[in-house]
DNA sequence: CATTATGTTCAATATTTACTGAACAGAATG
DNA sequence: CATTCTGTTCAGTAAATATTGAACATAATG
C-alpha cells in the first residue's frame, strides 16, 4: 500500500465521521475503494489498517448491516472476504431521508402540545409538510436520474479526459 | 411547563442528536417550540432546562450560527431574548446536501488513486456523479415545492381537522 | 463609582463512544 | 481427537465530546 493510499484511508475515515459513521468504518471503506483487489480478507484489512481484530470484526458487521460492504465466500477457502457492495444511490439517499421524516415527526409532536396556534406552529407545519412531501418526491427524482445518468456520466468521463 | 412538555423537550434532545447536534441544542429547540411564548430569555431557558449558564450560552450561540434560533432585542430591556427563526426548508436541506458533496469528493479522490479501472471505480463514479447532479436538481425540487406547498399544507390541515 | 444584571469563557468533570486485546467458540484439517 | 484457522464477544481502557460552575468582562443603574 503506497503512502498516498494510506493517507487517503485516513482522510476517508475523517470524512465518514461527518456522516455519523465511525472513523474505522470510513477507513475500511477507503481501503476497499483503493486497494485494487476484487475482495480482501479479514486479516488483510487488519494488517492494512493496523487495527484490532475486535474493531475490524465489529465494524465490518456494521458496514454489512447498512449495506456498504458485502461478504464474499470463495470455494476451497474458509476465510470470508469483503468488498464494496453495489449499493444503489437511491438507497443511500433514502436512508438519509428517514432522518428527515423523524425530524418532521418531532416537529408535529411539538405542535400538538402547543396551546396556541402561532408563528412557530406555522413554521413547524410547513417544515414538517415539506419533508414528508419530499420523501415521496424523491422517487420522481430518482427516476429522472435513471433516465439521464448515462449521458451525465459519459459527459463527466469526457471532461476528465479533456483535463489530461 | 407541563410534565408532557418537559418530556417532549427530552425527546427532542434525543432526536436532534441523530442529526449530529448536541442533546442540549435539541432541548433548547424543543423548548422554544412548545413554550408558547413569542420569545424567551436566557434565564427562562436555563430554568426550564435546569442546565448551566455555560451550556445555554454556548448552545444558543451554536443554534444562532446554524440559523435555527435568532436573538431578539426588546426596547427598555437589557436582556437578549431567543426564538425559533423562520429558517427556510430549502436552506436546512441544502446544508445537509453539502455533506453529500463532500462524500462525492472523497469517492472521486479514491478513484483517482486507483491503478485499475474496475467495478469499484465504476461504482464510485456513479455515486459521485449522482450526488453532484442531485445538488443542482434540488433547486428544481424546491421550486416545485414553492408552487405546490399552499395546496399541500391546506390539505394536511383539513386532514387533521377531519380526524377530530 | 459601587452595585447589579447579563452573558461569556474556560478549566475541570462527567458522560459517551470507539477501540483494544485476550479469552472464547466453532468449523475445518490432519 | 488435537490442532489450527477464522472470527466473535466483551470487559477494560482510551479518546472524544458535552456539560458544569466559577471567575471574568461589560454594560446599565442608582
CSV table of C-alpha atoms (C1' of nucleotides) in Angstrom, one decimal:
chain,number,residue,atom,x,y,z
A,1,UNK,CA,0.0,0.0,0.0
A,2,UNK,CA,1.5,3.3,-1.1
A,3,UNK,CA,1.9,6.3,1.3
A,4,UNK,CA,-0.7,8.2,-0.7
A,5,UNK,CA,-3.3,5.5,-0.3
A,6,UNK,CA,-2.6,5.1,3.4
A,7,UNK,CA,-3.1,8.9,3.7
A,8,UNK,CA,-6.3,8.6,1.7
A,9,UNK,CA,-7.6,5.9,4.0
A,10,UNK,CA,-7.2,8.3,7.0
A,11,UNK,CA,-9.0,11.1,5.1
A,12,UNK,CA,-11.8,8.8,4.3
A,13,UNK,CA,-12.0,7.9,8.0
A,14,UNK,CA,-12.4,11.6,8.9
A,15,UNK,CA,-14.9,12.2,6.1
A,16,UNK,CA,-17.2,9.4,7.0
A,17,UNK,CA,-17.3,10.6,10.6
A,18,UNK,CA,-19.2,13.6,9.2
A,19,UNK,CA,-21.9,11.1,8.4
A,20,UNK,CA,-22.2,9.8,11.9
A,21,UNK,CA,-20.2,6.7,11.0
A,22,UNK,CA,-17.1,5.7,12.9
A,23,UNK,CA,-13.7,6.6,11.7
A,24,UNK,CA,-12.8,2.9,11.5
A,25,UNK,CA,-15.8,2.3,9.2
A,26,UNK,CA,-14.6,5.1,6.9
A,27,UNK,CA,-11.1,3.7,6.9
A,28,UNK,CA,-12.4,0.2,5.9
A,29,UNK,CA,-14.4,1.7,3.1
A,30,UNK,CA,-11.5,3.8,2.0
A,31,UNK,CA,-9.3,0.8,2.0
A,32,UNK,CA,-11.7,-1.3,0.0
A,33,UNK,CA,-12.0,1.5,-2.5
A,34,UNK,CA,-8.3,2.0,-3.3
A,35,UNK,CA,-6.9,-1.5,-2.7
A,36,UNK,CA,-7.5,-2.6,-6.3
A,37,UNK,CA,-8.5,-6.1,-5.3
A,38,UNK,CA,-11.8,-7.8,-6.1
A,39,UNK,CA,-12.2,-8.6,-2.4
A,40,UNK,CA,-10.0,-8.7,0.7
A,41,UNK,CA,-9.8,-10.9,3.7
A,42,UNK,CA,-10.3,-10.0,7.4
A,43,UNK,CA,-6.6,-10.2,8.1
A,44,UNK,CA,-5.7,-8.1,5.1
A,45,UNK,CA,-7.9,-5.3,6.5
A,46,UNK,CA,-6.5,-5.7,9.9
A,47,UNK,CA,-2.9,-5.5,8.7
A,48,UNK,CA,-3.5,-2.6,6.3
A,49,UNK,CA,-5.2,-0.5,8.9
A,50,UNK,CA,-3.2,-1.8,11.9
A,51,UNK,CA,-6.3,-2.1,14.0
A,52,UNK,CA,-7.5,-4.8,16.4
A,53,UNK,CA,-9.5,-7.9,15.5
A,54,UNK,CA,-12.4,-6.7,17.6
A,55,UNK,CA,-12.6,-3.5,15.8
A,56,UNK,CA,-12.5,-5.0,12.4
A,57,UNK,CA,-15.0,-7.6,13.3
A,58,UNK,CA,-17.5,-5.1,14.8
A,59,UNK,CA,-17.1,-2.5,12.0
A,60,UNK,CA,-17.3,-4.9,9.1
A,61,UNK,CA,-20.6,-6.2,10.6
A,62,UNK,CA,-21.9,-2.6,10.8
A,63,UNK,CA,-20.9,-1.9,7.2
A,64,UNK,CA,-22.6,-5.0,6.1
A,65,UNK,CA,-25.8,-4.2,8.0
A,66,UNK,CA,-26.1,-0.8,6.4
A,67,UNK,CA,-25.3,-2.2,3.1
A,68,UNK,CA,-22.0,-0.6,2.1
A,69,UNK,CA,-20.0,-3.7,2.3
A,70,UNK,CA,-20.8,-7.3,1.4
A,71,UNK,CA,-19.1,-10.5,2.5
A,72,UNK,CA,-17.8,-12.8,-0.2
A,73,UNK,CA,-17.2,-16.5,0.1
A,74,UNK,CA,-14.7,-18.3,-2.1
A,75,UNK,CA,-14.6,-22.0,-2.9
A,76,UNK,CA,-11.9,-24.0,-1.2
A,77,UNK,CA,-11.2,-21.2,1.2
A,78,UNK,CA,-12.6,-20.9,4.7
A,79,UNK,CA,-12.0,-17.2,5.0
A,80,UNK,CA,-14.6,-14.6,4.5
A,81,UNK,CA,-13.7,-11.9,2.1
A,82,UNK,CA,-15.2,-8.4,1.9
A,83,UNK,CA,-15.9,-5.9,-0.8
A,84,UNK,CA,-17.7,-2.7,-1.6
A,85,UNK,CA,-21.3,-3.6,-2.4
A,86,UNK,CA,-23.0,-2.1,-5.4
A,87,UNK,CA,-25.3,-0.1,-3.2
A,88,UNK,CA,-27.8,1.9,-5.3
A,89,UNK,CA,-27.6,5.6,-5.0
A,90,UNK,CA,-31.3,5.7,-4.2
A,91,UNK,CA,-31.0,3.5,-1.2
A,92,UNK,CA,-28.2,5.5,0.3
A,93,UNK,CA,-30.2,8.7,-0.1
A,94,UNK,CA,-33.4,7.3,1.1
A,95,UNK,CA,-31.8,6.0,4.3
A,96,UNK,CA,-30.7,9.6,5.0
A,97,UNK,CA,-34.2,10.9,4.3
A,98,UNK,CA,-35.6,8.7,7.0
A,99,UNK,CA,-33.8,11.0,9.4
A,100,UNK,CA,-35.8,13.9,8.0
A,101,UNK,CA,-39.0,12.1,8.5
A,102,UNK,CA,-38.1,11.6,12.1
A,103,UNK,CA,-37.4,15.3,12.3
A,104,UNK,CA,-40.8,16.0,10.9
A,105,UNK,CA,-42.4,13.7,13.5
A,106,UNK,CA,-40.7,15.6,16.3
A,107,UNK,CA,-42.0,18.9,14.9
A,108,UNK,CA,-45.5,17.5,14.6
A,109,UNK,CA,-45.5,16.2,18.1
A,110,UNK,CA,-44.3,19.6,19.4
A,111,UNK,CA,-47.1,21.4,17.5
A,112,UNK,CA,-49.7,19.0,19.0
A,113,UNK,CA,-48.5,20.0,22.5
A,114,UNK,CA,-48.9,23.8,22.0
A,115,UNK,CA,-51.8,25.7,23.4
A,116,UNK,CA,-51.5,28.5,20.8
A,117,UNK,CA,-51.6,28.5,17.0
A,118,UNK,CA,-48.8,30.9,16.4
A,119,UNK,CA,-45.8,31.7,14.2
A,120,UNK,CA,-43.9,28.7,15.5
A,121,UNK,CA,-46.7,26.3,14.8
A,122,UNK,CA,-47.0,27.6,11.3
A,123,UNK,CA,-43.3,27.1,10.9
A,124,UNK,CA,-43.3,23.5,12.2
A,125,UNK,CA,-46.3,22.7,10.0
A,126,UNK,CA,-44.5,24.0,6.9
A,127,UNK,CA,-41.2,22.3,7.6
A,128,UNK,CA,-42.8,19.0,8.5
A,129,UNK,CA,-45.1,19.1,5.5
A,130,UNK,CA,-42.1,19.7,3.3
A,131,UNK,CA,-40.1,16.8,4.5
A,132,UNK,CA,-43.0,14.4,4.2
A,133,UNK,CA,-43.7,15.6,0.7
A,134,UNK,CA,-40.0,15.4,-0.2
A,135,UNK,CA,-40.0,11.7,1.0
A,136,UNK,CA,-42.3,10.9,-1.9
A,137,UNK,CA,-41.0,13.4,-4.4
A,138,UNK,CA,-37.6,11.7,-4.2
A,139,UNK,CA,-38.8,8.7,-6.2
A,140,UNK,CA,-39.5,11.0,-9.1
A,141,UNK,CA,-36.0,12.5,-8.8
A,142,UNK,CA,-34.5,9.0,-8.8
A,143,UNK,CA,-36.5,8.0,-11.9
A,144,UNK,CA,-35.2,11.1,-13.6
A,145,UNK,CA,-31.6,10.2,-12.6
A,146,UNK,CA,-32.1,6.7,-14.1
A,147,UNK,CA,-33.2,8.3,-17.4
A,148,UNK,CA,-30.4,10.8,-17.5
A,149,UNK,CA,-27.4,9.2,-15.8
A,150,UNK,CA,-25.9,7.5,-18.8
A,151,UNK,CA,-25.4,10.9,-20.6
A,152,UNK,CA,-24.3,12.7,-17.4
A,153,UNK,CA,-21.7,10.1,-16.6
A,154,UNK,CA,-20.4,9.9,-20.1
A,155,UNK,CA,-20.1,13.7,-20.1
A,156,UNK,CA,-18.2,13.6,-16.8
A,157,UNK,CA,-15.8,11.0,-18.1
A,158,UNK,CA,-15.1,13.1,-21.2
A,159,UNK,CA,-14.5,16.1,-19.0
A,160,UNK,CA,-11.9,14.2,-17.1
A,161,UNK,CA,-10.2,13.1,-20.3
A,162,UNK,CA,-10.0,16.6,-21.6
A,163,UNK,CA,-8.3,17.7,-18.4
A,164,UNK,CA,-5.3,15.4,-19.1
B,1,UNK,CA,-44.3,23.8,32.0
B,2,UNK,CA,-46.4,20.7,32.0
B,3,UNK,CA,-44.9,17.2,32.5
B,4,UNK,CA,-45.8,16.3,28.9
B,5,UNK,CA,-43.9,19.3,27.6
B,6,UNK,CA,-40.9,18.6,29.7
B,7,UNK,CA,-40.9,15.0,28.4
B,8,UNK,CA,-41.2,16.3,24.9
B,9,UNK,CA,-38.1,18.5,25.4
B,10,UNK,CA,-36.1,15.5,26.3
B,11,UNK,CA,-37.4,13.6,23.3
B,12,UNK,CA,-36.4,16.5,21.1
B,13,UNK,CA,-33.0,16.4,22.6
B,14,UNK,CA,-32.6,12.7,21.7
B,15,UNK,CA,-34.0,13.2,18.2
B,16,UNK,CA,-31.7,16.1,17.4
B,17,UNK,CA,-28.7,14.0,18.4
B,18,UNK,CA,-29.4,11.9,15.3
B,19,UNK,CA,-28.6,15.0,13.3
B,20,UNK,CA,-25.2,15.4,14.8
B,21,UNK,CA,-26.5,18.2,17.0
B,22,UNK,CA,-26.0,18.1,20.8
B,23,UNK,CA,-28.7,17.0,23.1
B,24,UNK,CA,-28.8,20.4,24.7
B,25,UNK,CA,-29.3,22.1,21.3
B,26,UNK,CA,-32.3,19.7,20.7
B,27,UNK,CA,-33.7,20.5,24.2
B,28,UNK,CA,-33.5,24.3,23.5
B,29,UNK,CA,-35.2,23.9,20.2
B,30,UNK,CA,-37.9,21.7,21.8
B,31,UNK,CA,-38.4,24.2,24.5
B,32,UNK,CA,-38.7,27.1,22.1
B,33,UNK,CA,-41.2,25.1,20.1
B,34,UNK,CA,-43.6,24.2,22.9
B,35,UNK,CA,-43.2,27.1,25.3
B,36,UNK,CA,-46.0,29.2,23.6
B,37,UNK,CA,-44.1,32.5,24.0
B,38,UNK,CA,-43.1,34.8,21.3
B,39,UNK,CA,-39.5,34.8,22.7
B,40,UNK,CA,-37.8,33.7,25.9
B,41,UNK,CA,-34.9,35.0,27.9
B,42,UNK,CA,-31.6,33.3,28.7
B,43,UNK,CA,-32.7,32.7,32.3
B,44,UNK,CA,-36.0,31.2,31.3
B,45,UNK,CA,-34.2,28.7,29.2
B,46,UNK,CA,-31.7,27.9,31.9
B,47,UNK,CA,-34.5,27.4,34.5
B,48,UNK,CA,-36.8,25.4,32.2
B,49,UNK,CA,-34.0,23.0,31.2
B,50,UNK,CA,-32.1,23.1,34.5
B,51,UNK,CA,-28.8,23.5,32.7
B,52,UNK,CA,-25.8,25.6,33.4
B,53,UNK,CA,-25.2,29.1,32.2
B,54,UNK,CA,-22.2,28.0,30.2
B,55,UNK,CA,-24.1,25.3,28.4
B,56,UNK,CA,-27.0,27.6,27.5
B,57,UNK,CA,-24.6,30.3,26.4
B,58,UNK,CA,-22.6,28.0,24.1
B,59,UNK,CA,-25.5,26.2,22.7
B,60,UNK,CA,-27.7,29.2,21.9
B,61,UNK,CA,-24.7,30.6,20.0
B,62,UNK,CA,-24.4,27.4,18.0
B,63,UNK,CA,-28.1,27.4,17.2
B,64,UNK,CA,-27.9,31.0,16.1
B,65,UNK,CA,-24.8,30.3,13.9
B,66,UNK,CA,-26.6,27.5,12.0
B,67,UNK,CA,-29.7,29.6,11.8
B,68,UNK,CA,-32.3,27.7,13.8
B,69,UNK,CA,-32.6,30.3,16.5
B,70,UNK,CA,-32.4,34.1,16.4
B,71,UNK,CA,-31.8,36.6,19.1
B,72,UNK,CA,-34.4,39.2,19.8
B,73,UNK,CA,-33.8,42.5,21.5
B,74,UNK,CA,-36.6,44.4,23.2
B,75,UNK,CA,-36.8,48.1,24.0
B,76,UNK,CA,-36.3,49.1,27.6
B,77,UNK,CA,-34.9,45.7,28.5
B,78,UNK,CA,-31.3,44.8,28.5
B,79,UNK,CA,-31.8,41.1,28.2
B,80,UNK,CA,-31.5,39.2,25.0
B,81,UNK,CA,-34.4,37.0,24.1
B,82,UNK,CA,-34.4,34.0,21.8
B,83,UNK,CA,-36.9,32.5,19.4
B,84,UNK,CA,-37.1,29.9,16.6
B,85,UNK,CA,-36.1,31.5,13.4
B,86,UNK,CA,-38.2,31.3,10.2
B,87,UNK,CA,-35.5,29.2,8.6
B,88,UNK,CA,-36.4,28.2,5.0
B,89,UNK,CA,-36.9,24.5,4.4
B,90,UNK,CA,-34.6,24.8,1.4
B,91,UNK,CA,-31.7,26.1,3.5
B,92,UNK,CA,-32.0,23.3,6.0
B,93,UNK,CA,-31.9,20.7,3.3
B,94,UNK,CA,-29.1,22.3,1.3
B,95,UNK,CA,-26.9,22.4,4.3
B,96,UNK,CA,-27.3,18.6,4.5
B,97,UNK,CA,-26.6,18.2,0.9
B,98,UNK,CA,-23.2,19.8,1.4
B,99,UNK,CA,-22.3,16.6,3.3
B,100,UNK,CA,-23.2,14.5,0.2
B,101,UNK,CA,-20.9,16.7,-2.0
B,102,UNK,CA,-18.1,16.1,0.5
B,103,UNK,CA,-18.9,12.3,0.2
B,104,UNK,CA,-18.7,12.6,-3.6
B,105,UNK,CA,-15.3,14.3,-3.3
B,106,UNK,CA,-13.9,11.5,-1.2
B,107,UNK,CA,-15.1,8.9,-3.7
B,108,UNK,CA,-13.6,10.9,-6.6
B,109,UNK,CA,-10.3,11.2,-4.8
B,110,UNK,CA,-10.3,7.5,-4.0
B,111,UNK,CA,-10.9,6.7,-7.7
B,112,UNK,CA,-8.0,8.9,-8.8
B,113,UNK,CA,-5.7,6.8,-6.6
B,114,UNK,CA,-6.6,3.5,-8.1
B,115,UNK,CA,-4.4,1.7,-10.6
B,116,UNK,CA,-7.3,-0.3,-12.1
B,117,UNK,CA,-10.5,0.7,-13.7
B,118,UNK,CA,-12.8,-1.8,-12.1
B,119,UNK,CA,-16.2,-2.5,-10.7
B,120,UNK,CA,-15.4,-0.3,-7.7
B,121,UNK,CA,-14.3,2.7,-9.8
B,122,UNK,CA,-17.5,2.4,-11.8
B,123,UNK,CA,-19.4,2.4,-8.6
B,124,UNK,CA,-17.7,5.5,-7.1
B,125,UNK,CA,-18.1,7.3,-10.4
B,126,UNK,CA,-21.8,6.6,-10.5
B,127,UNK,CA,-22.4,7.5,-6.9
B,128,UNK,CA,-20.3,10.6,-7.0
B,129,UNK,CA,-22.0,11.8,-10.3
B,130,UNK,CA,-25.4,11.3,-8.8
B,131,UNK,CA,-24.7,13.4,-5.7
B,132,UNK,CA,-23.3,16.2,-7.8
B,133,UNK,CA,-26.2,16.1,-10.1
B,134,UNK,CA,-28.6,16.0,-7.2
B,135,UNK,CA,-27.0,19.1,-5.7
B,136,UNK,CA,-28.3,21.1,-8.7
B,137,UNK,CA,-31.5,19.2,-9.2
B,138,UNK,CA,-32.6,20.1,-5.7
B,139,UNK,CA,-33.3,23.7,-6.8
B,140,UNK,CA,-35.9,22.4,-9.2
B,141,UNK,CA,-37.5,20.4,-6.4
B,142,UNK,CA,-37.6,23.4,-4.1
B,143,UNK,CA,-39.2,25.5,-6.9
B,144,UNK,CA,-41.9,22.8,-7.2
B,145,UNK,CA,-42.5,22.8,-3.5
B,146,UNK,CA,-43.0,26.6,-3.6
B,147,UNK,CA,-45.6,26.2,-6.3
B,148,UNK,CA,-47.4,23.3,-4.5
B,149,UNK,CA,-47.0,23.9,-0.9
B,150,UNK,CA,-50.1,26.0,-0.3
B,151,UNK,CA,-52.3,23.2,-1.5
B,152,UNK,CA,-50.4,20.5,0.3
B,153,UNK,CA,-50.4,22.3,3.6
B,154,UNK,CA,-54.1,23.2,3.3
B,155,UNK,CA,-54.8,19.5,2.6
B,156,UNK,CA,-52.8,18.4,5.6
B,157,UNK,CA,-54.7,20.9,7.8
B,158,UNK,CA,-58.0,19.6,6.6
B,159,UNK,CA,-56.9,16.0,7.2
B,160,UNK,CA,-56.1,16.9,10.8
B,161,UNK,CA,-59.5,18.5,11.3
B,162,UNK,CA,-61.3,15.5,10.0
B,163,UNK,CA,-59.5,13.3,12.5
B,164,UNK,CA,-61.1,15.2,15.4
C,1,DC,C1',-18.0,54.9,41.5
C,2,DA,C1',-20.2,50.9,43.7
C,3,DT,C1',-23.6,47.6,42.6
C,4,DT,C1',-26.4,44.7,40.0
C,5,DA,C1',-27.7,42.3,35.8
C,6,DT,C1',-26.5,39.7,31.8
C,7,DG,C1',-23.8,36.8,29.5
C,8,DT,C1',-19.0,34.7,28.1
C,9,DT,C1',-15.0,32.0,28.7
C,10,DC,C1',-12.5,28.2,30.0
C,11,DA,C1',-10.5,24.7,33.0
C,12,DA,C1',-12.3,20.7,35.3
C,13,DT,C1',-15.5,16.9,35.3
C,14,DA,C1',-18.8,13.8,33.6
C,15,DT,C1',-20.5,11.2,30.0
C,16,DT,C1',-20.4,8.8,25.9
C,17,DT,C1',-18.3,6.3,22.4
C,18,DA,C1',-14.6,3.9,20.0
C,19,DC,C1',-11.0,0.7,20.2
C,20,DT,C1',-8.0,-2.9,22.1
C,21,DG,C1',-6.7,-7.4,23.3
C,22,DA,C1',-7.3,-11.5,25.5
C,23,DA,C1',-10.4,-15.3,26.1
C,24,DC,C1',-13.6,-17.9,23.7
C,25,DA,C1',-16.4,-20.7,20.1
C,26,DG,C1',-16.9,-23.2,16.1
C,27,DA,C1',-15.5,-25.2,12.0
C,28,DA,C1',-12.1,-27.3,9.1
C,29,DT,C1',-7.9,-30.0,8.8
C,30,DG,C1',-4.7,-33.7,9.5
D,1,DC,C1',-9.4,-36.0,18.8
D,2,DA,C1',-5.8,-32.5,18.9
D,3,DT,C1',-4.5,-28.6,16.3
D,4,DT,C1',-5.0,-24.7,13.5
D,5,DC,C1',-7.6,-21.2,11.4
D,6,DT,C1',-11.2,-17.6,11.4
D,7,DG,C1',-13.8,-14.7,13.5
D,8,DT,C1',-16.8,-13.1,17.8
D,9,DT,C1',-17.5,-11.3,22.3
D,10,DC,C1',-16.9,-8.4,25.9
D,11,DA,C1',-14.6,-6.2,29.9
D,12,DG,C1',-11.3,-2.7,30.3
D,13,DT,C1',-9.1,1.4,28.5
D,14,DA,C1',-8.5,5.3,25.7
D,15,DA,C1',-10.2,9.1,23.4
D,16,DA,C1',-13.5,12.4,22.2
D,17,DT,C1',-17.4,15.4,23.5
D,18,DA,C1',-20.8,17.6,26.3
D,19,DT,C1',-21.7,19.9,30.4
D,20,DT,C1',-20.8,22.3,34.6
D,21,DG,C1',-19.6,26.0,37.5
D,22,DA,C1',-16.7,29.6,39.0
D,23,DA,C1',-14.2,33.6,37.5
D,24,DC,C1',-14.4,37.2,34.5
D,25,DA,C1',-16.0,41.1,31.2
D,26,DT,C1',-19.2,44.5,30.0
D,27,DA,C1',-22.9,47.4,30.3
D,28,DA,C1',-26.7,49.5,32.8
D,29,DT,C1',-28.5,51.5,37.1
D,30,DG,C1',-28.6,54.2,41.2
